mmCIF file of C-alpha atoms in Angstrom:
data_model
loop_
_atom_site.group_PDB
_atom_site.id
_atom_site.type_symbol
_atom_site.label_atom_id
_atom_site.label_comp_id
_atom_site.label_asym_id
_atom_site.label_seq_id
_atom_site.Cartn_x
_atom_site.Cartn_y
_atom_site.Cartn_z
ATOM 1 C CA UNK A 84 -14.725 10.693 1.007
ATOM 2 C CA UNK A 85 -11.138 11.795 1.384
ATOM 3 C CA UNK A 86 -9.109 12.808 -2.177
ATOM 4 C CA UNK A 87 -6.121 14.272 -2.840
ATOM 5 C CA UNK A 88 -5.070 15.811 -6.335
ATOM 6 C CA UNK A 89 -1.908 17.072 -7.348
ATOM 7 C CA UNK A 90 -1.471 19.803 -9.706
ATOM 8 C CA UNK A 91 2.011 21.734 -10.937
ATOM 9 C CA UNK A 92 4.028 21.887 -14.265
ATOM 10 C CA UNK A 93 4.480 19.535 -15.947
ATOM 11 C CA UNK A 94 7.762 20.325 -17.489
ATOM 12 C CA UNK A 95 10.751 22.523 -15.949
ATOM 13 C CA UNK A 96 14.345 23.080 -17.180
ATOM 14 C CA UNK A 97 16.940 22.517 -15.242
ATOM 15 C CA UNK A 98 17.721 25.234 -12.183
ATOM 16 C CA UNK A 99 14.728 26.083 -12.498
ATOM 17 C CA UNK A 100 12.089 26.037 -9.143
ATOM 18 C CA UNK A 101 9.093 23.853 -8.770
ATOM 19 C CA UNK A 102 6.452 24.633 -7.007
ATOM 20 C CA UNK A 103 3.591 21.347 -6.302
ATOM 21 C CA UNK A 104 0.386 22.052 -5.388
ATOM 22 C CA UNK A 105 -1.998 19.406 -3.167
ATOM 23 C CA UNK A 106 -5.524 19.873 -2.946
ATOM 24 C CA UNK A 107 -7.715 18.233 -0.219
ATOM 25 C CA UNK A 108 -11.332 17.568 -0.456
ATOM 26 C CA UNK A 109 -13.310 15.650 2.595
ATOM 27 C CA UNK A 110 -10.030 16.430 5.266
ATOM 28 C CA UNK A 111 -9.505 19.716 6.355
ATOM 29 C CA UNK A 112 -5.813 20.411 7.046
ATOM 30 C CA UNK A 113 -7.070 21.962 10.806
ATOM 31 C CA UNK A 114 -7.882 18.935 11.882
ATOM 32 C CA UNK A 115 -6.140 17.261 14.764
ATOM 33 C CA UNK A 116 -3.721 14.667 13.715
ATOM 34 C CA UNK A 117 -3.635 15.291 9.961
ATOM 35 C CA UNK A 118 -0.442 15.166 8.714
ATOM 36 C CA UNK A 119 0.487 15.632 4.752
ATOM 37 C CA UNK A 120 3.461 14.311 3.006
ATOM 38 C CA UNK A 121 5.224 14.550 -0.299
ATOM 39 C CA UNK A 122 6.683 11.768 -1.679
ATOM 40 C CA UNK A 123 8.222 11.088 -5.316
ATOM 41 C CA UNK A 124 9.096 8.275 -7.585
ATOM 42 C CA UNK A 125 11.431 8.207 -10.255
ATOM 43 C CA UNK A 126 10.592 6.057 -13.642
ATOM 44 C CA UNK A 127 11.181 2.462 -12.714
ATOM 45 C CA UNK A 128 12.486 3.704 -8.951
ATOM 46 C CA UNK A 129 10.717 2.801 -5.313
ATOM 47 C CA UNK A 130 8.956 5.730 -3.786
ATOM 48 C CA UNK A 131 11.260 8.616 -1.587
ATOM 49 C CA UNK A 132 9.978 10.357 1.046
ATOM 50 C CA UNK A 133 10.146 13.880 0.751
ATOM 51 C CA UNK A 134 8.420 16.517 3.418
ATOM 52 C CA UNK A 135 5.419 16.864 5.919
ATOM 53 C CA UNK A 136 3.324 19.263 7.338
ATOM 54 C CA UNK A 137 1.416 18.481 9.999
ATOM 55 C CA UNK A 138 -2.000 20.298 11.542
ATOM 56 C CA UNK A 139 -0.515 22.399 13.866
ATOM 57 C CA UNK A 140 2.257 23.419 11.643
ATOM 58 C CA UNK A 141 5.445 21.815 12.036
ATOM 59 C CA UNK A 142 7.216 20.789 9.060
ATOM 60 C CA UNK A 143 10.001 17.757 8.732
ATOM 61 C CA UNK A 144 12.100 17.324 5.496
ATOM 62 C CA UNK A 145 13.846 14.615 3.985
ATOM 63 C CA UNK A 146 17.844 14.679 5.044
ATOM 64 C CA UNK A 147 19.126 14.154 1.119
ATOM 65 C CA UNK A 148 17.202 17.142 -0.190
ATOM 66 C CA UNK A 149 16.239 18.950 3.068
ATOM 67 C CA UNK A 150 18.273 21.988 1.524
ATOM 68 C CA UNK A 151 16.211 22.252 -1.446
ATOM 69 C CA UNK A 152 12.588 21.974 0.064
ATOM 70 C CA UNK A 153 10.088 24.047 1.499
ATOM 71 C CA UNK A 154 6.527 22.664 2.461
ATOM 72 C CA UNK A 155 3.786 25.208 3.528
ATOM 73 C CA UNK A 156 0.060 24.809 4.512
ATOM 74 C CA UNK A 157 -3.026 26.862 3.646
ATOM 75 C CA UNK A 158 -5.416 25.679 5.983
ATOM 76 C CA UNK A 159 -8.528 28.297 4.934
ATOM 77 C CA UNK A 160 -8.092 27.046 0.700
ATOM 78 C CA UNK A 161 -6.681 23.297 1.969
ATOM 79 C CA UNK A 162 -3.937 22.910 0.018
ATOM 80 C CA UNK A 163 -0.405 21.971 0.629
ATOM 81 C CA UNK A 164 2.698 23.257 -1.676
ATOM 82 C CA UNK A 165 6.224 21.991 -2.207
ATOM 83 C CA UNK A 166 8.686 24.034 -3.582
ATOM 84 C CA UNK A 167 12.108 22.381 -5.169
ATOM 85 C CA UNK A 168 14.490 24.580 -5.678
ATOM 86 C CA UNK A 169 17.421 23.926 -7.960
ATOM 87 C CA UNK A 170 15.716 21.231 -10.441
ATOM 88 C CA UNK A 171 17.957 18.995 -12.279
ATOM 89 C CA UNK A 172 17.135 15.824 -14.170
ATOM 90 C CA UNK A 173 17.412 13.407 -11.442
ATOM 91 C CA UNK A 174 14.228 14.726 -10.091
ATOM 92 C CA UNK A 175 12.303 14.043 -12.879
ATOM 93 C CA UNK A 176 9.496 11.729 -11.089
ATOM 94 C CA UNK A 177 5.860 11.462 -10.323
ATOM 95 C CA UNK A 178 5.412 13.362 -7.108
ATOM 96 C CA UNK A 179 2.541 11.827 -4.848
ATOM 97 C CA UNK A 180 0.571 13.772 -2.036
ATOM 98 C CA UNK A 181 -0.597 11.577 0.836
ATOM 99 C CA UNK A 182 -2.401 12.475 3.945
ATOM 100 C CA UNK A 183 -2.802 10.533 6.872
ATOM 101 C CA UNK A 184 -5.288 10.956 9.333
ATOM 102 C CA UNK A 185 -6.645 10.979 12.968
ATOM 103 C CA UNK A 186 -7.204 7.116 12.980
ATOM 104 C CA UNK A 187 -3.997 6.654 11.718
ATOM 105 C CA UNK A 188 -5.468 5.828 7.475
ATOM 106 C CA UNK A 189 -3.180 7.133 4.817
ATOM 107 C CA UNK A 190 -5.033 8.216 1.499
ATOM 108 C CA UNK A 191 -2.685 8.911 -1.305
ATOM 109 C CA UNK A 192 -2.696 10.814 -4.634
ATOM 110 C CA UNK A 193 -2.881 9.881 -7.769
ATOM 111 C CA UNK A 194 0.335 11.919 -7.860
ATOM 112 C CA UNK A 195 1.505 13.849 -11.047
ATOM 113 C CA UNK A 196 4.660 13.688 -13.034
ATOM 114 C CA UNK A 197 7.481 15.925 -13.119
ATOM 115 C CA UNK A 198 10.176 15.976 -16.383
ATOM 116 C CA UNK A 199 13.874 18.447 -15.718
ATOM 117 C CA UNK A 200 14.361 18.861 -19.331
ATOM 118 C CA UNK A 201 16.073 21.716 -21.060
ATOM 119 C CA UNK B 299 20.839 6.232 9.112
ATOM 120 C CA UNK B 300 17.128 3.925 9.711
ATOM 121 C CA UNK B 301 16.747 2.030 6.893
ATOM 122 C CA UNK B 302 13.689 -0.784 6.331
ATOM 123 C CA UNK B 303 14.922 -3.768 3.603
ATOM 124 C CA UNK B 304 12.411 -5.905 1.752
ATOM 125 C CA UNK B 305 13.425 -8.597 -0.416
ATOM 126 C CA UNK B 306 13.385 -7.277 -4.420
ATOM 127 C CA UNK B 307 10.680 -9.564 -5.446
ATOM 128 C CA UNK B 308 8.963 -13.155 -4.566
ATOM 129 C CA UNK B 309 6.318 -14.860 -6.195
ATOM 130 C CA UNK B 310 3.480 -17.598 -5.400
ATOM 131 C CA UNK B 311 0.670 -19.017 -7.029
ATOM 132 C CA UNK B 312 -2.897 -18.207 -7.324
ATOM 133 C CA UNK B 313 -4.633 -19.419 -4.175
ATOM 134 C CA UNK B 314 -1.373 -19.937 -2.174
ATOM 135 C CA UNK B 315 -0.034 -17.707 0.630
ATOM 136 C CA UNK B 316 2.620 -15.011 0.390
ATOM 137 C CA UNK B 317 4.146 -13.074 3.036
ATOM 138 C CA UNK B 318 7.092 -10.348 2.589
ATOM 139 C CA UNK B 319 9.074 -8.775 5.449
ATOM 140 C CA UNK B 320 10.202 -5.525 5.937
ATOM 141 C CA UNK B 321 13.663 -5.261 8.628
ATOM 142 C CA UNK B 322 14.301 -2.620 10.400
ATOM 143 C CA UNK B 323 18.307 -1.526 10.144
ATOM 144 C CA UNK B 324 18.551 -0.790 13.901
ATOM 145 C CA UNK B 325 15.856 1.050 16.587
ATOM 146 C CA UNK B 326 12.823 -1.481 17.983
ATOM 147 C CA UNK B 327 10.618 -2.134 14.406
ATOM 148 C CA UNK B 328 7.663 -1.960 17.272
ATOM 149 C CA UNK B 329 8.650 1.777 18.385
ATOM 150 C CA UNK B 330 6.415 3.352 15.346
ATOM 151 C CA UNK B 331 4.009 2.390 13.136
ATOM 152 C CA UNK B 332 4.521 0.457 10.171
ATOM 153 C CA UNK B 333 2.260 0.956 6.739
ATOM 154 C CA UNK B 334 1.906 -1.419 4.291
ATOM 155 C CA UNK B 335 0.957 0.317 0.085
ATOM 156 C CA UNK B 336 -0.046 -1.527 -2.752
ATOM 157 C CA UNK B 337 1.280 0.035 -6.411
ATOM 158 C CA UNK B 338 -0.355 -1.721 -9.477
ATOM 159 C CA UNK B 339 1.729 -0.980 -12.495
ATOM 160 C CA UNK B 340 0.954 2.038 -13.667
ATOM 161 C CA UNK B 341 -0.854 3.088 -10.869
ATOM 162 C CA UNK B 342 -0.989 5.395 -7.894
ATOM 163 C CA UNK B 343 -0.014 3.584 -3.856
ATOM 164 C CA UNK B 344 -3.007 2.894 -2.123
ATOM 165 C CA UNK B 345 -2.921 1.600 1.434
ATOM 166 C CA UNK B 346 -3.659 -1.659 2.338
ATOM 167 C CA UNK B 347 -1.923 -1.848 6.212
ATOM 168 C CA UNK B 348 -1.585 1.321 8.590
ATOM 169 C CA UNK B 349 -0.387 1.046 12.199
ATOM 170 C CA UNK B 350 0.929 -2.066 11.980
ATOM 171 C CA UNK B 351 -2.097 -4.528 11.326
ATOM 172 C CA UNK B 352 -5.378 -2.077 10.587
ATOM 173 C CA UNK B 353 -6.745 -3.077 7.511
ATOM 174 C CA UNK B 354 -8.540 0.047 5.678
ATOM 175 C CA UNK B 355 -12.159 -0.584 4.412
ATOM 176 C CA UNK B 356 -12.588 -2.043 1.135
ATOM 177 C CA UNK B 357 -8.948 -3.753 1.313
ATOM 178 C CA UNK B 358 -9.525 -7.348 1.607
ATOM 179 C CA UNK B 359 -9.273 -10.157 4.761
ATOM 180 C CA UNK B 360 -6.793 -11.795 2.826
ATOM 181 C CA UNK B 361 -4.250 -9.122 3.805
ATOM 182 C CA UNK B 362 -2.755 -8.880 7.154
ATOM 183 C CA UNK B 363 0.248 -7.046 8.776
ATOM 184 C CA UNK B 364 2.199 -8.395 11.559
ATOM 185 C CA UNK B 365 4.951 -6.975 13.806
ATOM 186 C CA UNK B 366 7.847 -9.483 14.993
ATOM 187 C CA UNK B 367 10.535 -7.684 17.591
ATOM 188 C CA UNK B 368 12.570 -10.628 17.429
ATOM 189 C CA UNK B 369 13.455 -10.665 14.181
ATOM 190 C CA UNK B 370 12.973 -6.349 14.238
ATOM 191 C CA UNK B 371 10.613 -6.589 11.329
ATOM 192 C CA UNK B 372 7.220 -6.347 9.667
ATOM 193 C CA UNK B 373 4.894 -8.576 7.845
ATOM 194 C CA UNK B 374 2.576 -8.516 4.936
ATOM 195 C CA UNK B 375 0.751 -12.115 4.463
ATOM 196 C CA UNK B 376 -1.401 -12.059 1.410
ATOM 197 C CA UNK B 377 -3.679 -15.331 1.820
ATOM 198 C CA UNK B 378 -5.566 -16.766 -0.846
ATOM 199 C CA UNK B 379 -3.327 -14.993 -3.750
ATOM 200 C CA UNK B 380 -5.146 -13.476 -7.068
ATOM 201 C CA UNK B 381 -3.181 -12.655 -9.880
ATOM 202 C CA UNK B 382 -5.337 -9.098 -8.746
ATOM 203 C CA UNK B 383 -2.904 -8.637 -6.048
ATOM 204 C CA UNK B 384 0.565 -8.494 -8.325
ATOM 205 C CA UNK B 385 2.004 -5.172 -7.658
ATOM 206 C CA UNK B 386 4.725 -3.782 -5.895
ATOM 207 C CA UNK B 387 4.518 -3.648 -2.046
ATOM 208 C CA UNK B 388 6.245 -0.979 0.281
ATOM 209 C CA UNK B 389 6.549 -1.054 3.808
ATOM 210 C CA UNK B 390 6.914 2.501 5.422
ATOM 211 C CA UNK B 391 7.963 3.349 9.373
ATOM 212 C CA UNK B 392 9.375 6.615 10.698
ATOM 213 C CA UNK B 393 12.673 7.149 12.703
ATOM 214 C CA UNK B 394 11.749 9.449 15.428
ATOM 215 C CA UNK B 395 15.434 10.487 15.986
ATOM 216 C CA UNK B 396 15.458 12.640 13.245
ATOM 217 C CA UNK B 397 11.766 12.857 12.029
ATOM 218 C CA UNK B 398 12.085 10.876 9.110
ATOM 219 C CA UNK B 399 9.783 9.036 7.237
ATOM 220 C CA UNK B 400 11.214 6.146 5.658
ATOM 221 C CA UNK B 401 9.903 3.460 2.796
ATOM 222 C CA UNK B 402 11.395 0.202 2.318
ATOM 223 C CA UNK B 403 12.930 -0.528 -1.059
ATOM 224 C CA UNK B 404 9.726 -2.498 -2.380
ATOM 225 C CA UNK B 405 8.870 -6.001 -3.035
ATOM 226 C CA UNK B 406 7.686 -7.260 -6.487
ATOM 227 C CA UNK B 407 4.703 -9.724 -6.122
ATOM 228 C CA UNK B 408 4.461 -12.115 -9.105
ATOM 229 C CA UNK B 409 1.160 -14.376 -9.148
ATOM 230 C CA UNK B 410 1.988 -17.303 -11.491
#
């Protein structure tokens, strides 16, 4: 069974970096094919694509915040991080993980919500 | 830029059929694969469509996902409606120009 949990502050002020953690459990990240994307939704708003990392390492961003982002893998603890750099409150948002696999399946996050606030 | 429109939100009732389109902005809509995600309110996307018609397990028969190059778009038909199935639907493709995936703006289902 594939699952995907998010994990990262909850809160950050504005300017300030955040740094999203996704953890994968039953998909390991060296796996041909696997690819794992970022994607956020503000209150009320339809999801954005944000960022993926794929198995062997290449990493596609986002044109509108491509500046700002920075996914990475670790492939030996399975996990994937975003970093946002320059937070303001427009990216306040419930940021989803989502990986999709070999057969082409996308499993998603329950995803875990993000508030700029001074 | 790619860009993938879906009409803001139709509605049906219980036991009829619904099906929402997702049009591709320019590019062949048949050149990548398009996914198909369910949001309840409140609640996390799941899949429900990947690669254009697969149907994950556990997602019912009553969904199905189509791919029309004349019209350069996608399908979602949702047979047999529930009020279970009112959510939001997004379609999502990928513009292999620039490496970009893109979502469609979503579709409100109503079941009434």
């Amino acid at each position: 069974q594939v699952t995907l949990k998010e994990s990262g502050p909850a809160l950050v002020k504005p300017t300030q970096t955040l740094t999203l953690t996704c953890t994968l459990s039953g998909l390991s990240l060296s796996t041909s094919e696997v690819r794992v994307k970022w994607i956020r939704q503000p209150p009320g708003k339809a999801l954005e694509w944000l960022a993926r990392v794929d198995w062997d390492g290449d990493t596609f961003y986002g044109p509108s915040l491509k500046t700002r982002l920075t996914i990475s893998k670790d492939t030996s603890g399975n996990q994937v991080a975003l970093t946002m750099t320059n937070m303001g409150p427009s990216d306040t948002a419930k940021y989803y993980c989502a990986a999709a696999v070999t057969n082409g399946m996308v499993y998603w996050g329950l995803g875990t919500l993000v508030t700029v606030s001074s | 830029n790619f860009m993938l429109t879906q009409p803001h939100s139709v509605s049906e009732s219980p036991g009829k059929t619904v099906t929402i389109s997702c049009t591709a902005s320019d590019g062949s809509i048949a050149s990548n694969y398009v996914q198909w995600y369910q949001q309840r309110p409140g609640c996390a996307p799941t899949t429900v469509i990947y690669e254009d018609n697969q149907r994950p397990s556990g997602v019912p028969d009553r969904f199905s996902g189509s791919i029309d190059g004349s019209s350069n778009s996608a399908s979602l038909t949702i047979s047999g409606l529930q009020t279970e199935d009112e959510a939001d639907y997004y379609c999502q493709s990928y513009d292999s120009r620039i490496h970009v995936e893109v979502f469609g703006g979503g579709t409100k289902l109503t079941v009434l």
